[in-house]
């Protein structure tokens, strides 16, 4: 597999060559690559193109351009094409809201493809009337209601780039993201319903927009969801319904270049500032459309429920773009999985005859703890396939999912991928792969993943190494918004082809392949923690902590957690005149929730006289991780500078 990656021009020409012909022509070294590219070429043909591309890929690592010369509008693949078929009257979205106090016990809405199209083109008209043009950025800070999907697609209709910010993020986090992307319009709601409470989204938007750094925002559109009073700023804020009533629909979609940024999605990395991951239109849509079809074994009669919020990449790819590109019926649920009763999930599946469920290991482990009887009380015979995403699934949870939820009859697809990869990269294929519990099995067709040593040589079976992608793939991220150098530094400098020196994409994950070639992803090897499937940079949490006036220094590490996968432990040193108290611990936890969002709240804050550092002044996180996990340090401490720092922390237990 170490064949040299051919230059782009040859690629482009040969992509159309049938793999057998290639072999017959003696292009042995290129055989794999040609097959891979022929695969993507065929996958892209399933999209609706305005202008067909002339070159499959132009690959100048780390820069890739896919489907060069092609133009398209993503909504024509996701909506328009279905209007010419019987799917026009098929349900595109079936939405259920969390029951609200005083509201109906079951608040539901169904939108057919025609109805979804009508709403999208109308809202595109709203955005246009508010001054949004092709290339502008629009921020969405929404509950999981149909309007969130409508707004995303309406942006795409105009060639505007959406930046969805998860509704659990704080005003500060929202402000930074709006500022970084320079968003012109924010779409939000008066509130969202979660665990019987109202999440005050509009108030948070107001707080974010009070900061002069968000001066780029000209208009705010507000969906009425909860009906409680919110302040509307004259000249800036408009109600969704009022604007829709006056809008002129944009029936003619704006065709954009295949490389045009469809969206920006912020994700955590190893430094304090979240990265705006930029995804293209043509390549991204090809990746999600194809992977949805193959991994979830798409059937027209399916009701597909991906329980992720649209604020995360899973929601972008497998609530919106992947399923809709295939004309699937998507189920959306607004609320929390165990509210108002612990059997809420199973009740939803039974009532809606969900056939494919895609959720996260943390949810599965939560349900497992609540007990089998909640599941068994419901008829789940409509399920035919189960999916898992976001973190490694432990074999025990896998078996429970398989036996109790799936009744022993539904295959499980454990899908490995990332915000950066855009679409699923490794997964069993239902009906084709015999899955091993806890393994995402094999890279999908068209994808070339490898587990390598730091020098780039492939690991032996069962040897743990670093997970890389050695070849480009269409839905790969294109850059970090506004910081191309960071894109290069974060992903493309650590590992390279030992023969040619060509840079490889480093995932940040550790993994191993077993003797049968099955892939086992162990988890992050960088300073990123995965709490309940939410990615957080430890530096991000540390930055939030040091903003507190009492804090001198903070170091944050992950520790294993039975339900959440990982929990957060913060080691904090205080300024000279400060006293460590329980009240201060709570204050610091609240500080993180306020700066980032409550999902980032540390599980534990531990006081330290000093943090363990190497002689060059770097915090030794490995030691802190050991401390947080085992309560003591056993590893090598030879480069540690101030040993007393460790001694003090250890004696705490
Ligand atoms: C982890 C979510 C093991 C991994 C789609 C990755 C997984 C990070 C799996 C990306 C899986 C995701 N098995 N680990 N099936 N899926 N991960 O960007 O560490 O929120 O790097 O994308 O989640 O998280 P992100």
XYZ file of C-alpha atoms and ligand atoms in Angstrom:
678
model
C 0.000 0.000 0.000
C 3.002 2.252 -0.105
C 2.692 2.926 -3.788
C 3.442 6.469 -4.694
C 0.509 8.792 -4.971
C 0.371 9.882 -8.603
C 0.227 13.551 -9.533
C -3.221 15.063 -9.946
C -3.390 15.374 -13.686
C -2.814 11.671 -14.283
C -5.341 10.897 -11.654
C -8.014 12.985 -13.162
C -7.628 11.352 -16.514
C -7.519 7.852 -15.253
C -10.338 8.109 -12.799
C -12.750 7.322 -15.529
C -10.822 4.225 -16.472
C -12.505 1.088 -15.361
C -10.391 -0.713 -12.779
C -10.145 -3.886 -14.849
C -9.007 -1.971 -17.875
C -6.394 -0.310 -15.710
C -5.063 -3.639 -14.618
C -5.071 -4.940 -18.135
C -3.076 -1.898 -19.156
C -0.502 -2.849 -16.586
C -1.161 0.013 -14.181
C -0.711 -2.297 -11.212
C 0.668 0.254 -8.796
C -2.254 2.518 -9.476
C -4.899 -0.118 -9.306
C -6.043 0.673 -5.781
C -6.108 4.380 -6.360
C -8.014 4.055 -9.574
C -10.594 1.856 -7.941
C -10.943 4.364 -5.143
C -11.356 7.247 -7.510
C -13.705 5.404 -9.803
C -15.788 4.770 -6.723
C -15.996 8.477 -5.890
C -16.641 9.377 -9.464
C -19.641 7.104 -9.487
C -20.791 8.362 -6.079
C -20.726 11.959 -7.308
C -22.907 10.999 -10.231
C -25.760 10.479 -7.766
C -25.836 14.223 -7.055
C -27.640 16.811 -9.120
C -24.999 18.883 -10.931
C -25.615 22.072 -12.870
C -22.301 21.756 -14.645
C -20.562 18.434 -14.638
C -17.039 18.457 -13.251
C -14.165 17.825 -15.616
C -11.474 16.734 -13.155
C -12.147 14.358 -10.323
C -9.532 15.573 -7.883
C -6.714 18.027 -7.796
C -4.561 16.915 -4.907
C -1.711 19.066 -3.694
C -1.451 17.934 -0.094
C -2.927 19.187 2.100
C -5.018 21.049 -0.429
C -7.624 19.070 -2.281
C -10.150 20.153 -4.819
C -12.763 17.624 -5.783
C -15.007 17.647 -8.824
C -13.138 20.543 -10.355
C -15.197 22.578 -12.767
C -18.463 21.248 -11.352
C -21.214 23.529 -10.113
C -24.251 22.571 -8.084
C -26.616 23.618 -5.364
C -26.914 21.175 -2.471
C -30.648 21.734 -2.124
C -31.275 20.505 -5.657
C -29.911 17.132 -4.597
C -31.657 17.189 -1.210
C -35.003 18.581 -2.343
C -35.692 19.492 -5.960
C -34.812 16.124 -7.439
C -37.394 14.383 -5.255
C -40.170 16.668 -6.444
C -40.030 15.030 -9.847
C -40.711 11.597 -8.388
C -43.287 9.960 -6.115
C -41.166 11.103 -3.179
C -42.648 14.534 -3.553
C -45.412 13.414 -1.208
C -43.170 11.313 0.990
C -42.426 12.497 4.512
C -39.039 14.198 4.572
C -39.181 15.204 8.236
C -41.253 13.819 11.058
C -40.666 15.978 14.095
C -41.684 15.482 17.666
C -41.230 18.168 20.310
C -40.596 17.589 23.938
C -43.910 17.817 25.792
C -44.125 21.291 27.282
C -45.973 22.440 30.331
C -49.429 23.504 29.213
C -48.693 22.163 25.738
C -50.000 19.040 24.050
C -48.470 15.778 25.252
C -47.437 14.975 21.713
C -46.396 17.932 19.669
C -45.645 16.629 16.185
C -45.137 17.973 12.688
C -44.593 16.204 9.409
C -43.214 17.859 6.319
C -43.291 16.119 2.966
C -40.529 16.784 0.481
C -42.804 19.261 -1.284
C -43.638 21.023 1.969
C -40.017 21.101 3.081
C -39.048 22.532 -0.290
C -41.732 25.220 0.003
C -40.510 26.242 3.448
C -36.868 26.247 2.389
C -37.358 28.413 -0.684
C -39.541 30.778 1.311
C -36.994 31.113 4.084
C -34.286 31.602 1.480
C -36.429 34.527 0.372
C -36.446 35.833 3.940
C -32.667 35.613 4.166
C -32.276 37.328 0.830
C -34.591 40.141 1.909
C -32.417 40.559 4.989
C -29.417 41.117 2.778
C -27.862 37.639 2.749
C -25.908 36.974 -0.416
C -23.894 34.100 -1.815
C -20.759 33.709 0.292
C -22.193 35.414 3.387
C -22.193 33.549 6.693
C -25.335 32.902 8.711
C -25.250 31.669 12.289
C -27.916 29.244 13.507
C -28.476 28.918 17.238
C -31.575 26.790 17.374
C -33.471 24.103 19.208
C -34.008 20.875 17.270
C -37.107 21.980 15.410
C -37.862 21.688 11.682
C -36.927 25.346 11.273
C -33.310 24.435 12.052
C -33.209 22.131 9.030
C -35.145 24.624 6.943
C -32.705 27.405 7.807
C -29.656 25.271 6.978
C -31.070 24.353 3.584
C -32.231 27.924 2.947
C -28.644 29.106 3.413
C -27.484 26.443 0.992
C -30.154 27.553 -1.476
C -28.515 30.974 -1.633
C -24.954 29.725 -1.519
C -24.610 31.299 1.933
C -22.427 29.387 4.375
C -24.127 28.295 7.587
C -22.443 28.054 10.940
C -24.639 26.108 13.320
C -23.757 26.619 16.979
C -25.138 23.979 19.331
C -27.867 25.455 21.570
C -26.014 24.303 24.694
C -23.142 26.736 24.119
C -22.904 29.829 26.300
C -23.187 33.446 25.168
C -19.389 33.763 25.247
C -18.889 30.711 23.062
C -21.593 31.912 20.688
C -20.049 35.384 20.537
C -16.632 33.986 19.606
C -18.089 31.824 16.864
C -20.206 34.641 15.399
C -17.200 36.935 15.450
C -14.798 34.405 13.961
C -17.070 33.618 11.012
C -18.263 37.215 10.602
C -21.919 36.197 10.460
C -24.371 38.675 8.978
C -27.571 37.122 10.291
C -28.401 34.963 13.313
C -31.366 32.595 13.258
C -32.601 31.537 16.678
C -35.769 30.786 18.666
C -37.440 32.299 21.696
C -36.409 29.117 23.458
C -36.091 25.384 23.278
C -37.662 22.700 25.439
C -35.245 20.495 27.348
C -35.996 18.305 30.347
C -39.100 20.298 31.121
C -37.183 23.562 31.170
C -37.003 26.342 28.664
C -33.553 26.944 27.204
C -33.454 30.699 26.700
C -31.791 30.838 23.328
C -32.830 34.351 22.343
C -31.594 35.781 25.641
C -28.248 34.143 25.002
C -28.120 35.593 21.498
C -28.867 39.030 22.959
C -26.045 38.622 25.454
C -23.648 37.562 22.684
C -24.692 40.457 20.470
C -24.205 42.981 23.264
C -20.479 42.584 22.627
C -19.087 44.964 19.996
C -17.115 42.088 18.449
C -20.381 40.778 17.026
C -21.003 44.016 15.154
C -21.058 42.001 11.916
C -24.608 40.844 12.731
C -27.254 42.940 11.059
C -30.422 40.913 11.597
C -31.790 38.267 13.931
C -34.655 35.973 12.962
C -36.575 34.451 15.857
C -38.670 31.287 15.667
C -41.561 31.202 18.118
C -41.233 27.835 19.807
C -41.918 28.131 23.522
C -44.070 31.251 23.402
C -42.493 32.966 26.380
C -41.673 36.665 26.280
C -38.401 37.754 24.726
C -36.988 41.199 24.043
C -37.062 42.144 20.361
C -34.646 44.841 19.243
C -36.374 47.143 16.761
C -34.736 47.234 13.345
C -32.617 44.146 14.107
C -34.942 41.350 15.237
C -37.765 39.844 13.216
C -40.135 36.982 13.960
C -39.788 33.998 11.658
C -43.528 33.796 10.957
C -43.890 37.477 10.111
C -40.918 37.379 7.784
C -42.132 34.194 6.104
C -45.554 35.698 5.474
C -43.964 38.476 3.446
C -41.184 36.561 1.753
C -40.725 36.024 -1.950
C -39.589 32.396 -2.420
C -36.232 31.725 -4.048
C -37.280 29.007 -6.451
C -34.138 29.376 -8.535
C -31.259 27.897 -6.530
C -27.855 29.560 -6.749
C -25.386 27.194 -8.399
C -22.007 27.351 -6.689
C -18.590 25.898 -7.385
C -18.115 22.353 -6.057
C -15.535 23.735 -3.611
C -17.803 26.507 -2.301
C -18.051 26.334 1.517
C -21.390 24.774 2.394
C -20.833 25.245 6.089
C -18.466 26.028 8.919
C -18.700 23.960 12.062
C -16.634 24.794 15.110
C -14.935 21.978 16.912
C -12.486 21.726 19.751
C -8.822 21.138 19.270
C -5.703 21.148 21.325
C -5.478 24.910 21.666
C -7.899 27.192 23.442
C -9.642 28.590 20.407
C -12.161 26.316 18.663
C -11.515 25.719 14.986
C -14.012 26.563 12.280
C -13.954 23.411 10.167
C -14.852 24.319 6.586
C -16.686 21.837 4.378
C -17.183 22.051 0.647
C -20.413 21.600 -1.280
C -19.700 18.913 -3.898
C -17.236 16.752 -1.993
C -19.093 16.903 1.299
C -22.414 16.046 -0.276
C -20.877 13.159 -2.196
C -19.401 11.771 1.021
C -22.549 11.993 3.113
C -24.942 10.891 0.390
C -22.901 7.806 -0.404
C -22.089 6.806 3.165
C -25.693 7.236 4.261
C -26.801 4.939 1.471
C -24.266 2.200 2.134
C -23.806 2.274 5.888
C -27.480 2.568 6.736
C -28.435 0.311 3.842
C -30.999 2.881 2.762
C -34.509 1.660 2.016
C -37.224 4.000 0.867
C -39.639 2.766 3.490
C -37.241 3.464 6.385
C -37.859 5.945 9.150
C -34.379 6.993 10.115
C -33.685 8.472 13.520
C -30.298 9.971 14.184
C -30.588 11.322 17.701
C -27.814 13.906 17.341
C -28.502 17.617 17.484
C -27.966 19.569 14.271
C -25.396 21.556 16.253
C -22.896 18.710 15.830
C -21.461 17.208 12.678
C -23.525 14.040 13.068
C -26.623 16.200 12.827
C -25.337 17.955 9.715
C -24.393 14.783 7.886
C -26.975 12.246 9.048
C -29.966 14.322 10.102
C -29.874 16.691 7.166
C -27.662 16.255 4.115
C -27.047 12.490 3.859
C -30.612 11.255 4.354
C -32.287 14.045 2.383
C -29.927 13.543 -0.556
C -31.279 9.989 -0.660
C -34.922 10.953 -0.274
C -35.137 9.302 3.141
C -37.659 9.991 5.889
C -35.897 11.596 8.830
C -37.270 11.569 12.337
C -36.319 14.473 14.625
C -36.786 14.680 18.372
C -36.263 17.924 20.175
C -35.851 16.906 23.808
C -33.729 14.895 26.192
C -33.680 11.097 25.818
C -35.005 10.273 29.286
C -37.551 13.015 29.763
C -40.370 12.996 30.859
C -39.924 9.260 31.502
C -36.974 6.860 31.325
C -38.626 4.963 28.466
C -39.026 8.038 26.257
C -36.711 6.728 23.538
C -38.461 3.387 23.246
C -41.870 5.002 23.338
C -40.809 7.209 20.414
C -39.493 4.243 18.446
C -42.670 2.263 19.002
C -45.058 5.084 18.128
C -43.123 6.226 15.074
C -42.117 2.775 13.804
C -38.482 3.856 13.614
C -36.539 1.371 11.515
C -32.981 2.672 11.828
C -31.639 4.185 15.036
C -28.308 6.021 15.124
C -27.160 7.157 18.551
C -24.149 7.502 20.849
C -22.536 5.022 23.257
C -23.063 7.426 26.142
C -26.828 7.289 25.569
C -26.699 3.506 25.265
C -24.845 3.219 28.572
C -27.361 5.533 30.233
C -30.261 3.390 29.027
C -28.462 0.239 30.066
C -28.222 1.539 33.620
C -31.892 2.433 33.711
C -32.745 -1.208 33.165
C -34.012 -3.555 30.465
C -37.631 -3.327 31.546
C -38.029 0.143 30.023
C -37.002 -1.230 26.674
C -38.929 -4.480 26.944
C -42.144 -2.615 27.735
C -42.218 -1.442 24.114
C -42.658 -3.088 20.770
C -39.427 -2.342 18.939
C -40.018 -4.787 16.121
C -39.883 -1.949 13.573
C -36.115 -1.600 14.137
C -33.924 -3.291 11.564
C -30.560 -1.569 11.976
C -28.702 0.165 14.805
C -25.852 2.645 14.622
C -23.317 4.019 17.069
C -21.118 7.098 16.798
C -19.036 9.588 18.716
C -16.771 7.483 20.909
C -15.599 3.922 21.257
C -18.450 1.635 22.256
C -17.475 -0.832 24.955
C -18.353 -4.455 24.128
C -20.760 -4.660 27.074
C -22.823 -1.733 25.794
C -22.580 -3.114 22.259
C -24.063 -6.468 23.359
C -26.829 -4.790 25.314
C -27.696 -2.610 22.322
C -27.671 -5.668 20.097
C -29.593 -8.049 22.354
C -32.018 -5.856 24.258
C -32.698 -2.972 21.884
C -32.156 -4.831 18.629
C -33.778 -8.030 19.870
C -30.729 -9.927 18.617
C -31.823 -9.387 15.021
C -30.502 -5.930 14.059
C -26.955 -5.465 12.821
C -24.964 -2.698 14.509
C -22.911 -0.233 12.534
C -20.212 1.261 14.749
C -19.224 4.252 12.672
C -15.904 6.022 13.137
C -15.489 9.511 11.777
C -14.929 13.127 12.816
C -16.144 16.670 12.254
C -13.119 17.019 9.997
C -13.835 13.938 7.892
C -17.360 15.134 7.120
C -18.737 11.657 6.662
C -18.325 8.142 8.014
C -14.861 6.730 7.292
C -14.964 3.286 8.861
C -17.920 1.063 9.647
C -19.218 -2.421 9.144
C -21.555 -2.668 6.161
C -24.810 -4.332 7.140
C -25.250 -7.683 5.505
C -21.649 -7.720 4.315
C -19.468 -7.423 7.407
C -19.555 -9.661 10.419
C -19.005 -7.101 13.138
C -16.930 -7.511 16.252
C -18.346 -5.705 19.291
C -16.308 -2.544 19.845
C -14.638 -2.400 16.436
C -15.580 -0.093 13.576
C -14.173 -2.877 11.380
C -12.954 -1.527 8.024
C -12.533 1.711 6.124
C -15.419 2.303 3.740
C -14.785 1.922 0.021
C -12.897 4.923 -1.289
C -11.220 5.529 2.078
C -7.665 4.610 2.950
C -7.039 4.508 6.692
C -3.936 3.088 8.266
C -2.528 2.569 11.737
C 1.061 3.702 11.732
C 4.056 4.291 13.946
C 5.313 7.849 14.435
C 7.781 7.254 11.571
C 4.933 6.397 9.205
C 5.545 2.664 8.957
C 2.480 0.536 9.324
C 1.983 -1.142 12.700
C 2.003 -4.895 13.036
C -1.311 -6.606 13.834
C -2.477 -5.722 17.353
C 0.192 -3.062 17.728
C -1.272 0.232 18.828
C -0.428 3.231 16.681
C -1.754 6.408 15.173
C -4.736 6.528 12.876
C -4.092 8.324 9.590
C -5.709 8.748 6.229
C -3.168 8.330 3.454
C -5.365 9.413 0.592
C -7.709 12.332 0.073
C -11.463 11.730 0.207
C -14.207 14.043 -1.081
C -15.764 15.101 2.245
C -12.495 15.994 3.937
C -12.382 19.418 5.577
C -10.875 22.046 3.337
C -9.386 24.434 5.852
C -9.826 26.118 9.219
C -11.946 29.192 8.650
C -9.631 32.190 8.452
C -6.565 30.217 9.496
C -5.177 28.040 6.764
C -1.847 27.663 8.517
C -3.577 26.174 11.542
C -5.225 23.637 9.253
C -1.814 22.546 8.032
C -0.214 22.524 11.450
C -3.037 20.657 13.158
C -3.481 17.794 10.758
C -0.726 17.577 8.169
C 2.684 17.909 9.742
C 2.812 15.042 12.227
C 2.877 12.068 9.873
C 4.061 11.468 6.374
C 4.652 8.748 3.850
C 8.047 7.276 4.810
C 8.871 6.642 1.163
C 7.692 9.744 -0.673
C 7.500 12.187 2.223
C 3.945 13.144 1.202
C 2.000 14.450 4.207
C -0.811 12.348 5.634
C -3.935 13.435 7.464
C -3.550 12.713 11.170
C -6.835 12.074 12.957
C -5.635 12.657 16.524
C -6.846 9.144 17.397
C -4.928 6.110 18.516
C -5.953 2.750 17.071
C -4.899 -0.777 16.291
C -5.775 -3.360 13.690
C -6.242 -6.918 14.824
C -5.076 -10.047 13.029
C -8.166 -10.035 10.832
C -7.552 -6.433 9.848
C -10.448 -5.085 11.933
C -9.909 -1.544 13.162
C -10.192 -0.685 16.863
C -10.158 3.011 17.644
C -8.865 3.554 21.156
C -9.551 7.276 21.467
C -7.753 10.590 21.326
C -4.023 10.727 21.766
C -4.012 14.519 21.889
C -5.360 16.956 24.453
C -8.946 16.487 23.444
C -11.457 14.816 25.751
C -14.686 13.200 24.694
C -17.411 13.818 27.267
C -20.666 12.109 26.373
C -19.624 12.239 22.738
C -18.937 15.986 22.968
C -15.461 16.945 21.958
C -13.675 19.383 24.224
C -10.158 20.699 24.180
C -8.548 20.607 27.605
C -6.977 23.969 26.751
C -10.431 25.403 26.155
C -11.528 24.433 29.664
C -8.247 25.691 31.106
C -8.711 29.073 29.424
C -12.154 29.310 30.998
C -10.744 28.521 34.442
C -7.871 30.988 34.381
C -10.312 33.786 33.617
C -11.379 33.494 37.257
C -9.600 36.036 39.428
C -8.613 33.483 42.080
C -6.890 31.118 39.655
C -3.174 31.208 38.939
C -2.898 28.153 36.745
C -5.066 25.260 35.635
C -4.489 21.939 33.937
C -7.373 19.837 32.726
C -7.353 16.129 31.939
C -9.891 13.444 31.132
C -10.558 10.434 33.315
C -12.596 7.367 32.396
C -16.286 7.599 33.230
C -18.666 4.644 33.075
C -21.487 6.575 31.479
C -19.978 9.622 29.822
C -16.940 7.846 28.401
C -14.718 10.530 29.895
C -15.145 13.013 32.690
C -13.177 16.206 33.249
C -10.806 16.779 36.158
C -9.278 20.208 36.652
C -6.107 20.714 38.673
C -6.001 24.290 39.860
C -3.394 26.391 41.603
C -4.683 29.518 43.275
C -3.178 32.959 43.515
C -1.245 33.737 46.704
C -3.980 35.324 48.777
C -6.777 32.885 47.808
C -8.235 30.144 49.974
C -9.385 26.859 48.462
C -12.975 26.269 49.539
C -15.899 24.134 48.397
C -17.691 27.309 47.413
C -14.799 28.307 45.165
C -14.829 24.862 43.543
C -18.491 25.369 42.655
C -17.737 28.840 41.375
C -15.037 27.495 39.095
C -17.306 24.774 37.759
C -19.962 27.404 37.080
C -17.375 29.571 35.401
C -16.628 26.846 32.855
C -20.338 26.316 32.243
C -20.744 30.029 31.634
C -17.753 30.319 29.336
C -18.352 27.223 27.229
C -21.616 25.508 28.111
C -22.839 23.283 30.920
C -21.760 20.104 29.109
C -18.154 21.232 29.736
C -18.548 21.585 33.522
C -15.669 19.737 35.252
C -16.616 16.707 37.341
C -13.933 17.488 39.840
C -11.720 20.419 40.754
C -8.578 19.553 42.661
C -6.318 22.050 44.348
C -2.604 21.955 43.759
C 0.252 23.959 45.234
C 1.984 23.783 41.896
C 1.460 21.848 38.678
C 3.970 19.170 37.717
C 6.155 20.509 34.932
C 9.035 19.344 32.839
C 12.305 21.208 33.049
C 11.288 23.119 29.957
C 8.125 24.265 31.713
C 5.546 22.022 30.021
C 2.761 20.682 32.195
C 3.065 16.911 32.475
C -0.461 15.927 31.641
C 0.388 12.268 31.564
C 1.078 12.425 35.292
C -2.091 14.359 35.953
C -4.084 11.838 33.928
C -2.658 9.064 36.058
C -3.464 10.987 39.182
C -7.007 11.644 38.028
C -7.527 8.035 37.005
C -5.660 5.989 39.587
C -5.174 8.515 42.361
C -1.415 8.100 42.225
C 1.471 8.306 39.827
C 3.452 5.276 38.778
C 4.953 6.403 35.501
C 8.327 7.817 34.684
C 8.920 11.144 36.388
C 12.530 11.739 35.419
C 11.890 14.915 33.485
C 9.706 16.336 36.211
C 10.951 19.567 37.612
C 9.145 20.127 40.868
C 8.542 16.770 42.440
C 6.838 18.309 45.456
C 3.932 19.295 43.224
C 3.162 15.635 42.652
C 3.705 14.672 46.255
C 1.210 17.302 47.367
C -1.405 16.124 44.930
C -0.970 12.485 45.816
C -1.334 13.051 49.510
C -4.736 14.565 48.843
C -6.293 11.095 48.587
C -14.304 9.771 18.452
C -18.184 12.798 15.733
C -14.415 5.353 18.451
C -12.882 9.812 17.925
C -18.685 12.093 14.481
C -12.922 10.963 16.953
C -15.079 7.470 17.847
C -13.885 11.921 17.612
C -16.110 6.926 17.045
C -14.579 12.815 16.641
C -16.258 5.503 17.009
C -16.141 9.087 16.889
N -15.387 4.766 17.722
N -14.242 6.676 18.532
N -17.214 4.899 16.316
N -16.749 7.959 16.467
N -15.143 8.794 17.732
O -15.602 15.502 15.698
O -12.001 10.080 18.994
O -17.417 15.174 17.422
O -11.672 11.553 16.744
O -17.226 13.718 15.391
O -14.829 11.080 18.284
O -15.571 13.575 17.280
P -16.464 14.583 16.467
